[in-house]
Short mmCIF file of C-alpha atoms in Angstrom, two decimals:
data_model
loop_
_atom_site.label_atom_id
_atom_site.label_comp_id
_atom_site.label_asym_id
_atom_site.label_seq_id
_atom_site.Cartn_x
_atom_site.Cartn_y
_atom_site.Cartn_z
CA MET R 5 -123.54 161.56 76.99
CA SER R 6 -125.89 164.34 78.02
CA LEU R 7 -125.70 167.22 80.42
CA GLN R 8 -128.75 168.18 82.42
CA SER R 9 -129.41 171.83 83.15
CA TYR R 10 -131.08 173.52 86.08
CA THR R 11 -132.16 176.99 87.19
CA ARG R 12 -133.03 177.74 90.79
CA SER R 13 -133.59 180.41 93.39
CA ARG R 14 -130.71 181.47 95.62
CA THR R 15 -129.69 179.14 98.48
CA GLU R 16 -126.77 179.14 100.90
CA GLY R 17 -124.45 176.60 99.28
CA PRO R 18 -123.50 176.10 95.63
CA LEU R 19 -125.88 173.92 93.68
CA ILE R 20 -125.05 171.19 91.25
CA THR R 21 -126.41 172.46 87.94
CA GLY R 22 -125.25 169.64 85.66
CA VAL R 23 -124.26 165.98 85.96
CA LEU R 24 -122.46 164.22 83.12
CA ASP R 25 -123.88 160.79 82.34
CA GLY R 26 -121.54 157.98 83.31
CA SER R 27 -119.22 160.28 85.27
CA PRO R 28 -117.86 159.44 88.76
CA ALA R 29 -120.35 161.92 90.23
CA ALA R 30 -123.27 160.32 88.38
CA GLN R 31 -122.22 156.85 89.51
CA ALA R 32 -122.08 158.11 93.12
CA GLY R 33 -125.67 159.34 92.85
CA ALA R 34 -125.18 163.09 92.33
CA ARG R 35 -128.25 164.87 91.02
CA VAL R 36 -128.98 168.23 89.51
CA GLY R 37 -130.27 170.46 92.30
CA ASP R 38 -128.16 168.94 95.09
CA GLU R 39 -126.76 171.62 97.37
CA ILE R 40 -123.09 171.05 98.23
CA THR R 41 -122.31 171.50 101.93
CA ALA R 42 -118.78 170.07 102.23
CA VAL R 43 -115.97 168.15 100.56
CA ASP R 44 -114.25 165.71 102.91
CA GLY R 45 -115.81 167.58 105.81
CA VAL R 46 -114.73 171.07 104.76
CA MET R 47 -116.80 173.61 102.85
CA PRO R 48 -114.71 175.31 100.13
CA ARG R 49 -115.01 179.09 99.99
CA ASP R 50 -114.89 179.33 96.21
CA ILE R 51 -114.30 177.48 92.95
CA ILE R 52 -110.54 177.63 93.52
CA GLU R 53 -110.68 175.71 96.80
CA TRP R 54 -113.30 173.44 95.25
CA GLN R 55 -110.91 172.42 92.49
CA TRP R 56 -108.16 171.72 95.02
CA ALA R 57 -110.58 169.67 97.14
CA ILE R 58 -111.98 167.46 94.37
CA ASP R 59 -108.66 166.91 92.62
CA VAL R 60 -107.81 164.14 95.12
CA SER R 61 -108.71 160.50 94.70
CA ASN R 62 -112.09 159.30 96.01
CA PRO R 63 -113.41 162.52 97.61
CA SER R 64 -116.53 162.44 99.77
CA ILE R 65 -119.01 165.17 98.94
CA SER R 66 -121.75 166.14 101.38
CA VAL R 67 -124.96 167.42 99.82
CA THR R 68 -128.45 168.40 100.90
CA ARG R 69 -131.36 167.00 98.88
CA GLY R 70 -134.96 167.59 99.86
CA GLY R 71 -133.84 168.78 103.29
CA LEU R 72 -131.85 165.61 103.99
CA GLU R 73 -128.06 165.31 104.22
CA ARG R 74 -126.43 162.77 101.93
CA GLU R 75 -122.86 161.63 101.35
CA LEU R 76 -121.67 161.05 97.80
CA GLU R 77 -118.73 158.66 97.87
CA ILE R 78 -116.88 159.43 94.65
CA VAL R 79 -114.65 156.77 93.13
CA LYS R 80 -112.04 158.29 90.85
CA PRO R 81 -108.25 158.57 90.59
CA GLU R 82 -106.42 161.73 91.56
CA GLY R 83 -106.75 164.45 88.92
CA ALA R 84 -109.69 162.83 87.12
CA SER R 85 -112.77 164.87 86.31
CA LEU R 86 -115.69 164.69 88.70
CA GLY R 87 -118.29 165.20 85.99
CA ILE R 88 -120.50 167.84 87.58
CA GLU R 89 -121.11 171.52 87.14
CA ILE R 90 -121.76 173.94 89.97
CA GLU R 91 -123.50 177.26 89.87
CA SER R 92 -121.12 179.72 91.47
CA ALA R 93 -117.56 180.94 91.36
CA VAL R 94 -117.70 182.23 94.93
CA PHE R 95 -119.44 180.18 97.61
CA ASP R 96 -119.21 182.54 100.56
CA ARG R 97 -119.71 186.22 99.79
CA VAL R 98 -118.25 188.23 96.93
CA ARG R 99 -116.03 190.93 98.40
CA THR R 100 -117.71 194.09 97.25
CA CYS R 101 -116.01 197.37 96.42
CA ASP R 102 -116.04 200.13 99.04
CA ASN R 103 -114.44 202.73 96.78
CA HIS R 104 -116.55 205.54 95.35
CA CYS R 105 -114.81 206.28 92.07
CA GLU R 106 -116.53 209.02 90.09
CA PHE R 107 -115.68 207.23 86.85
CA CYS R 108 -117.15 203.85 87.86
CA PHE R 109 -119.38 202.59 85.03
CA ILE R 110 -121.52 200.53 87.42
CA HIS R 111 -122.75 203.80 88.93
CA GLN R 112 -123.84 204.88 85.45
CA LEU R 113 -126.09 201.94 84.65
CA PRO R 114 -129.79 202.53 84.01
CA LYS R 115 -132.35 201.17 86.43
CA GLY R 116 -134.19 197.96 85.74
CA MET R 117 -131.32 195.76 84.54
CA ARG R 118 -130.53 192.36 86.02
CA ARG R 119 -129.53 192.62 89.66
CA SER R 120 -126.22 190.85 89.09
CA LEU R 121 -125.01 193.65 86.79
CA TYR R 122 -125.04 196.14 89.66
CA LEU R 123 -122.58 194.10 91.72
CA LYS R 124 -119.37 196.06 92.34
CA ASP R 125 -116.69 193.60 93.34
CA ASP R 126 -113.17 194.22 94.61
CA ASP R 127 -112.38 190.54 95.05
CA TYR R 128 -108.92 189.19 94.20
CA ARG R 129 -110.46 185.79 93.47
CA LEU R 130 -112.54 187.21 90.63
CA SER R 131 -109.43 189.05 89.49
CA PHE R 132 -107.69 185.70 89.14
CA LEU R 133 -110.64 183.80 87.70
CA PHE R 134 -112.12 186.32 85.27
CA GLY R 135 -109.69 189.20 84.90
CA ASN R 136 -111.72 191.63 87.02
CA PHE R 137 -109.61 194.51 88.27
CA THR R 138 -109.08 194.98 92.00
CA THR R 139 -107.86 198.14 93.72
CA LEU R 140 -106.48 196.07 96.66
CA THR R 141 -108.14 198.45 99.16
CA ARG R 142 -109.78 195.44 100.84
CA PHE R 143 -106.81 193.12 100.45
CA THR R 144 -105.42 191.59 103.66
CA GLU R 145 -102.39 189.71 104.94
CA SER R 146 -104.31 186.43 104.79
CA ASP R 147 -105.26 187.19 101.19
CA LEU R 148 -101.60 187.70 100.36
CA GLU R 149 -100.71 184.42 102.01
CA ARG R 150 -103.33 182.58 100.00
CA VAL R 151 -102.32 184.21 96.71
CA ILE R 152 -98.74 183.14 97.28
CA ASP R 153 -99.51 179.65 98.59
CA GLU R 154 -101.94 178.82 95.78
CA ARG R 155 -100.02 180.77 93.11
CA LEU R 156 -103.08 182.70 92.00
CA SER R 157 -101.56 184.24 88.92
CA PRO R 158 -102.11 186.43 87.01
CA LEU R 159 -103.95 189.07 89.01
CA HIS R 160 -105.33 192.31 87.59
CA VAL R 161 -104.86 195.52 89.58
CA SER R 162 -106.39 198.96 89.08
CA ILE R 163 -103.65 201.54 89.50
CA HIS R 164 -105.10 204.82 88.13
CA ALA R 165 -102.45 206.89 89.94
CA ILE R 166 -99.27 206.19 91.90
CA ASP R 167 -99.14 209.25 94.15
CA PRO R 168 -101.00 208.35 97.38
CA PHE R 169 -102.95 211.61 97.44
CA ASP R 170 -103.97 211.36 93.79
CA ARG R 171 -105.03 207.73 94.15
CA SER R 172 -107.02 208.29 97.35
CA ARG R 173 -108.78 211.21 95.69
CA MET R 174 -109.68 209.14 92.63
CA LEU R 175 -110.94 206.16 94.63
CA LYS R 176 -112.55 208.39 97.27
CA ASN R 177 -111.10 206.01 99.82
CA SER R 178 -108.34 206.84 102.29
CA ARG R 179 -106.99 203.30 101.98
CA GLY R 180 -106.37 203.90 98.29
CA GLY R 181 -103.21 205.84 99.07
CA MET R 182 -101.54 202.88 100.75
CA SER R 183 -103.06 199.79 99.14
CA LEU R 184 -100.44 199.58 96.39
CA ARG R 185 -98.08 198.23 99.07
CA TRP R 186 -99.91 194.96 98.47
CA LEU R 187 -99.03 195.21 94.80
CA ARG R 188 -95.37 195.40 95.71
CA ALA R 189 -95.70 192.37 97.99
CA ILE R 190 -97.55 190.37 95.34
CA LEU R 191 -94.91 191.15 92.71
CA ASP R 192 -92.11 190.28 95.15
CA ALA R 193 -93.68 186.83 95.50
CA GLY R 194 -93.35 186.25 91.76
CA ILE R 195 -97.05 186.59 90.96
CA GLU R 196 -97.76 188.02 87.51
CA VAL R 197 -99.79 191.23 87.69
CA ARG R 198 -101.43 193.18 84.89
CA GLY R 199 -102.18 196.79 85.69
CA GLN R 200 -104.79 199.22 84.41
CA ILE R 201 -105.09 202.98 84.41
CA VAL R 202 -108.44 204.57 83.65
CA VAL R 203 -107.60 208.08 82.47
CA CYS R 204 -110.06 210.82 83.38
CA PRO R 205 -109.49 214.18 81.66
CA GLY R 206 -108.57 216.89 84.11
CA VAL R 207 -108.12 214.38 86.93
CA ASN R 208 -105.30 211.91 86.32
CA ASP R 209 -104.05 212.91 82.88
CA GLY R 210 -101.30 215.44 82.17
CA GLU R 211 -98.77 215.76 84.99
CA VAL R 212 -100.53 213.15 87.14
CA PHE R 213 -100.28 210.63 84.31
CA GLU R 214 -96.60 211.44 83.84
CA ARG R 215 -95.99 210.95 87.58
CA THR R 216 -97.82 207.63 87.41
CA MET R 217 -95.60 206.41 84.59
CA LEU R 218 -92.53 207.52 86.53
CA GLY R 219 -93.80 205.77 89.66
CA ILE R 220 -94.40 202.53 87.77
CA ALA R 221 -90.89 202.66 86.33
CA ASP R 222 -89.44 203.34 89.77
CA SER R 223 -91.49 200.99 91.98
CA PHE R 224 -93.41 198.52 89.80
CA SER R 225 -91.27 197.89 86.75
CA ASP R 226 -91.90 194.14 87.11
CA LEU R 227 -95.56 194.49 86.14
CA ALA R 228 -96.40 192.29 83.16
CA SER R 229 -98.30 195.07 81.42
CA VAL R 230 -100.22 198.28 82.01
CA ALA R 231 -103.39 199.05 80.06
CA VAL R 232 -104.25 202.72 79.59
CA VAL R 233 -107.97 203.10 78.89
CA PRO R 234 -110.32 206.10 78.67
CA LEU R 235 -113.19 206.43 81.08
CA GLY R 236 -116.62 205.46 79.82
CA ILE R 237 -119.48 207.90 80.17
CA SER R 238 -123.13 206.91 79.92
CA LYS R 239 -126.08 209.27 79.74
CA PHE R 240 -126.81 208.36 83.35
CA ASN R 241 -123.56 209.87 84.63
CA THR R 242 -124.15 212.29 87.50
CA GLU R 243 -120.55 213.33 88.15
CA ALA R 244 -120.00 216.80 86.71
CA ALA R 245 -116.20 216.42 86.71
CA MET R 246 -116.33 213.33 84.50
CA ARG R 247 -116.27 213.99 80.76
CA VAL R 248 -115.01 212.41 77.56
CA HIS R 249 -111.59 213.18 76.09
CA THR R 250 -111.16 215.76 73.40
CA ALA R 251 -109.18 214.71 70.34
CA GLU R 252 -106.23 216.77 71.56
CA GLU R 253 -106.33 215.16 75.01
CA ALA R 254 -106.44 211.72 73.37
CA ARG R 255 -103.39 212.60 71.29
CA ASN R 256 -101.57 213.77 74.43
CA VAL R 257 -102.25 210.44 76.15
CA LEU R 258 -100.96 208.56 73.12
CA SER R 259 -97.84 210.72 73.06
CA VAL R 260 -97.04 209.97 76.70
CA VAL R 261 -97.68 206.25 76.19
CA LEU R 262 -95.39 206.17 73.15
CA GLN R 263 -92.59 207.94 75.03
CA TRP R 264 -92.83 205.55 77.95
CA GLN R 265 -92.99 202.51 75.68
CA MET R 266 -89.55 203.45 74.39
CA LEU R 267 -88.27 204.04 77.93
CA PHE R 268 -89.67 200.76 79.24
CA GLU R 269 -88.11 198.87 76.35
CA GLN R 270 -84.75 200.21 77.49
CA LEU R 271 -85.45 199.63 81.20
CA VAL R 272 -87.15 196.22 81.26
CA GLY R 273 -86.90 194.93 77.70
CA HIS R 274 -90.53 195.31 76.68
CA LYS R 275 -92.98 198.15 76.11
CA MET R 276 -95.15 197.32 79.12
CA VAL R 277 -97.66 200.18 78.71
CA PHE R 278 -100.28 200.18 75.94
CA ALA R 279 -103.13 202.50 75.01
CA ALA R 280 -106.63 201.25 74.25
CA ASP R 281 -107.75 201.17 70.62
CA GLU R 282 -110.35 203.77 71.50
CA TYR R 283 -107.63 206.39 71.96
CA PHE R 284 -106.49 205.94 68.36
CA LEU R 285 -110.07 206.35 67.17
CA MET R 286 -110.60 209.50 69.25
CA ALA R 287 -107.28 210.97 68.10
CA ASP R 288 -107.88 209.92 64.48
CA GLU R 289 -104.52 208.15 64.48
CA PRO R 290 -103.70 204.85 62.71
CA PHE R 291 -103.58 201.72 64.82
CA PRO R 292 -100.17 200.21 65.56
CA ALA R 293 -99.21 197.08 63.65
CA LEU R 294 -100.07 193.84 65.41
CA GLY R 295 -96.37 193.10 65.96
CA ASP R 296 -96.01 196.28 68.02
CA TYR R 297 -98.02 194.64 70.81
CA GLY R 298 -95.49 191.82 71.21
CA ASP R 299 -96.80 188.92 73.28
CA CYS R 300 -99.24 191.11 75.24
CA ASP R 301 -102.80 189.77 75.13
CA MET R 302 -104.87 192.71 76.35
CA HIS R 303 -108.04 192.32 74.31
CA GLU R 304 -110.15 192.41 77.47
CA ASP R 305 -108.98 196.01 77.90
CA GLY R 306 -109.73 196.89 74.30
CA ILE R 307 -106.05 196.93 73.35
CA GLY R 308 -104.80 195.49 70.07
CA MET R 309 -108.25 194.24 69.06
CA ALA R 310 -108.41 196.33 65.90
CA ALA R 311 -104.99 195.19 64.68
CA THR R 312 -105.79 191.58 65.51
CA PHE R 313 -109.18 191.69 63.79
CA ALA R 314 -107.67 193.23 60.67
CA THR R 315 -104.91 190.61 60.55
CA GLU R 316 -107.49 187.84 60.84
CA PHE R 317 -109.86 189.34 58.28
CA LEU R 318 -107.04 189.79 55.79
CA ASN R 319 -106.18 186.11 56.38
CA GLU R 320 -102.72 186.96 57.65
CA SER R 321 -103.18 184.91 60.82
CA THR R 322 -104.73 181.50 61.49
CA ALA R 323 -105.32 182.00 65.23
CA GLU R 324 -108.77 182.90 66.48
CA THR R 325 -108.68 185.55 69.18
CA ALA R 326 -112.30 186.51 69.76
CA PRO R 327 -112.78 188.46 73.00
CA ARG R 328 -114.72 187.11 75.92
CA ARG R 329 -117.94 188.71 77.08
CA GLY R 330 -116.11 191.82 78.22
CA PHE R 331 -117.16 194.36 80.84
CA PHE R 332 -119.83 192.27 82.58
CA ALA R 333 -118.20 188.88 82.03
CA SER R 334 -118.04 187.78 85.65
CA VAL R 335 -121.61 188.77 86.51
CA ASP R 336 -123.53 188.30 83.26
CA VAL R 337 -125.48 185.33 84.53
CA GLY R 338 -128.67 185.19 82.52
CA GLN R 339 -131.64 184.12 84.65
CA LEU R 340 -129.59 182.93 87.63
CA THR R 341 -130.19 184.94 90.77
CA ASN R 342 -126.87 184.35 92.49
CA PRO R 343 -124.72 187.45 91.84
CA ALA R 344 -121.57 185.34 92.15
CA ALA R 345 -122.61 182.94 89.41
CA TYR R 346 -120.69 182.94 86.15
CA THR R 347 -121.77 181.17 83.01
CA GLY R 348 -118.18 180.68 81.87
CA LEU R 349 -117.77 177.92 84.46
CA ARG R 350 -119.93 175.59 82.42
CA SER R 351 -118.01 172.75 80.86
CA THR R 352 -120.25 172.89 77.79
CA PRO R 353 -121.41 176.33 76.69
CA VAL R 354 -125.03 177.12 76.06
CA ALA R 355 -125.61 177.21 72.31
CA ILE R 356 -126.85 180.46 70.81
CA THR R 357 -129.65 179.79 68.37
CA ALA R 358 -129.25 181.68 65.12
CA SER R 359 -131.16 181.68 61.88
CA PRO R 360 -130.00 179.19 59.25
CA LYS R 361 -127.37 180.54 56.88
CA ARG R 362 -129.08 181.84 53.81
CA LYS R 363 -127.49 182.15 50.40
CA VAL R 364 -128.14 185.82 49.68
CA ASP R 365 -126.16 188.42 47.82
CA ALA R 366 -126.92 191.21 50.30
CA VAL R 367 -125.35 191.19 53.78
CA THR R 368 -125.46 193.72 56.62
CA VAL R 369 -122.90 193.57 59.41
CA LEU R 370 -124.26 194.81 62.73
CA THR R 371 -121.72 196.46 65.02
CA GLY R 372 -121.17 199.33 67.42
CA ALA R 373 -120.01 202.79 66.43
CA MET R 374 -116.37 202.00 67.19
CA GLY R 375 -116.48 198.62 65.49
CA ALA R 376 -117.83 200.22 62.33
CA LYS R 377 -114.73 202.42 62.09
CA VAL R 378 -112.59 199.29 62.03
CA ILE R 379 -114.77 196.94 59.97
CA GLY R 380 -115.94 199.45 57.36
CA PRO R 381 -112.54 200.10 55.74
CA LEU R 382 -111.73 196.38 55.78
CA ILE R 383 -114.89 195.49 53.91
CA ASP R 384 -114.40 198.36 51.45
CA SER R 385 -111.03 196.89 50.52
CA SER R 386 -112.14 193.25 50.50
CA ASN R 387 -113.34 193.04 46.88
CA SER R 388 -116.32 191.03 48.07
CA GLN R 389 -118.74 189.97 45.36
CA LEU R 390 -121.63 190.57 47.77
CA ASP R 391 -123.52 193.74 48.55
CA VAL R 392 -122.05 194.25 52.03
CA ARG R 393 -123.05 197.10 54.29
CA VAL R 394 -121.96 197.95 57.81
CA LEU R 395 -124.67 199.18 60.14
CA ALA R 396 -123.26 201.17 63.07
CA VAL R 397 -125.90 200.70 65.76
CA GLU R 398 -126.19 203.74 68.00
CA ASN R 399 -126.18 202.88 71.69
CA ASN R 400 -129.10 204.91 72.99
CA TYR R 401 -129.64 202.49 75.86
CA PHE R 402 -126.46 203.59 77.63
CA GLY R 403 -125.81 206.77 75.68
CA GLY R 404 -122.79 208.96 76.35
CA ASN R 405 -119.63 207.80 74.61
CA THR R 406 -120.62 204.12 74.81
CA GLY R 407 -119.67 202.80 71.39
CA VAL R 408 -118.22 199.33 71.92
CA THR R 409 -120.03 196.43 70.30
CA GLY R 410 -120.05 194.37 73.50
CA LEU R 411 -122.46 196.83 75.15
CA LEU R 412 -125.06 196.80 72.38
CA THR R 413 -128.51 195.88 73.65
CA GLY R 414 -131.48 194.23 72.06
CA THR R 415 -133.42 197.46 72.50
CA ASP R 416 -131.01 199.43 70.32
CA LEU R 417 -130.80 196.65 67.73
CA CYS R 418 -134.59 196.50 67.51
CA GLU R 419 -134.65 200.23 66.87
CA ALA R 420 -131.87 200.03 64.27
CA LEU R 421 -133.61 197.14 62.47
CA THR R 422 -137.11 198.63 62.47
CA ASP R 423 -137.08 199.13 58.70
CA ALA R 424 -134.73 196.23 57.94
CA ASP R 425 -134.89 194.59 54.53
CA PRO R 426 -136.00 190.97 55.14
CA ASP R 427 -134.18 189.88 51.99
CA ARG R 428 -130.78 190.79 53.45
CA ARG R 429 -128.70 188.57 55.70
CA TYR R 430 -127.77 190.18 59.01
CA LEU R 431 -124.58 189.24 60.89
CA LEU R 432 -124.33 189.84 64.63
CA PRO R 433 -121.09 189.34 66.65
CA ASP R 434 -121.54 187.04 69.63
CA VAL R 435 -119.65 189.40 71.98
CA CYS R 436 -122.86 191.30 72.75
CA LEU R 437 -124.63 188.14 73.96
CA SER R 438 -124.25 186.17 77.15
CA ASP R 439 -123.69 182.41 76.96
CA ALA R 440 -127.44 182.07 77.46
CA GLY R 441 -128.05 184.18 74.36
CA GLN R 442 -129.18 187.35 76.14
CA PHE R 443 -128.29 190.97 75.57
CA LEU R 444 -127.58 193.13 78.63
CA ASP R 445 -131.18 194.34 78.64
CA GLY R 446 -132.50 190.78 78.83
CA LEU R 447 -133.69 190.54 75.24
CA SER R 448 -132.53 187.75 72.93
CA VAL R 449 -132.00 187.39 69.17
CA ASP R 450 -135.52 185.97 68.96
CA ASP R 451 -136.84 189.40 69.98
CA LEU R 452 -135.23 191.16 67.01
CA PRO R 453 -137.53 192.17 64.12
CA VAL R 454 -135.53 190.17 61.54
CA PRO R 455 -133.53 186.93 61.77
CA VAL R 456 -129.80 187.36 62.43
CA ASP R 457 -126.86 185.02 62.12
CA VAL R 458 -124.68 185.13 65.24
CA ILE R 459 -121.00 184.69 64.40
CA PRO R 460 -117.83 184.63 66.52
CA THR R 461 -116.22 188.02 67.09
CA HIS R 462 -113.04 187.54 65.12
CA GLY R 463 -111.90 188.40 61.62
CA HIS R 464 -111.81 184.82 60.35
CA ALA R 465 -115.52 184.34 61.10
CA LEU R 466 -116.53 187.53 59.28
CA ARG R 467 -114.33 186.63 56.33
CA GLU R 468 -115.95 183.21 56.09
CA ALA R 469 -119.45 184.65 56.49
CA LEU R 470 -118.80 186.99 53.55
CA GLY R 471 -117.54 184.12 51.41
CA LEU R 472 -114.03 185.51 51.03
CA THR R 473 -111.30 183.02 50.16
#
């Protein structure tokens, strides 16, 4: 069994990028590079409709090959796999964001990165598929109907503020004041929704944050969870009102979150609202125990990751909970030119080539500034027989308060490893690489000045790499 691969320039319909040998699609004559134009006479709008369309028995797929239309008559039972991969998650047009949030990180990206990384979406389909957050300012009645009919759950909604004036001001969009009515309608239909609040000092903290918590308790208490995260600031930020939290402001946010956790436990039976790990680092406060997070999986928001990693590293848990690619997950598409493409749709991931494991007594763990604050104390207490060092790589590429490991670039790693000892073994977490093995700046591990071993981003993998039993 082999899977072909294909890279192409942008065309109108989704392309077949892989065909599994011996599959129903292969037997029907499907080829890599075929452009899909319809399934049983109808062109799906996205991967969701595509899955519904091909789940039937014996679908007919129309494709274009070399400028000629062809019909692929698939023979398979209902529910069986088709055996092909397609390039895109969205086949029509990604619904872009028409808000103008001052805190938007996309606005703070440097020039010269891959075009797909500059895509600002506000598309409920990507919210369902990849956990992207939508403000619902472009949501419509027909969108609501589809979400309900197809049970697109969970969705992820950016709240930021409940008061209509405060929310419109933050989004710089008059529709922002009223678009949470869609949130109420979605929740009424029984769709699970996970909320997020990006807290900007002097804008939606303090009394505004308190009002937002009160509004959630009053109008949206059936949310599954609410993530409270600090804004990210890069050195390319041009908004004078946007700044990082002070330690005192971080402690104030944590205090409000803690108070409302206790209230929500009484009101709805669970804590609902959680603060990002970054707040505990900024406030120099200890992380909550892993059990304090309950069943909430909010690693994509940077919540509970430190407690989970520590539990894994200390071998107190057998589950592996490595995060996905993070901030740019839905658009980090390697060399593909379609901004809607997403590498996570591949049925077999692209392997990341790493140097062979070497038996050395000296190991350096590469991580971001925030990761070092978590990993360093764990290694210090591990009683490892190796000479283990943690190298906190400074993120000069983005600058500002960007300290998460997932945003490390090859450029910064090259700089940090300029004088690297070739006799040491270097460990790099895979969270800063795309499935194609690229950093956000387009470099790969092959461009680094010394070989590195790429390991999964969870505590078990680091423990194993350090030879701890």
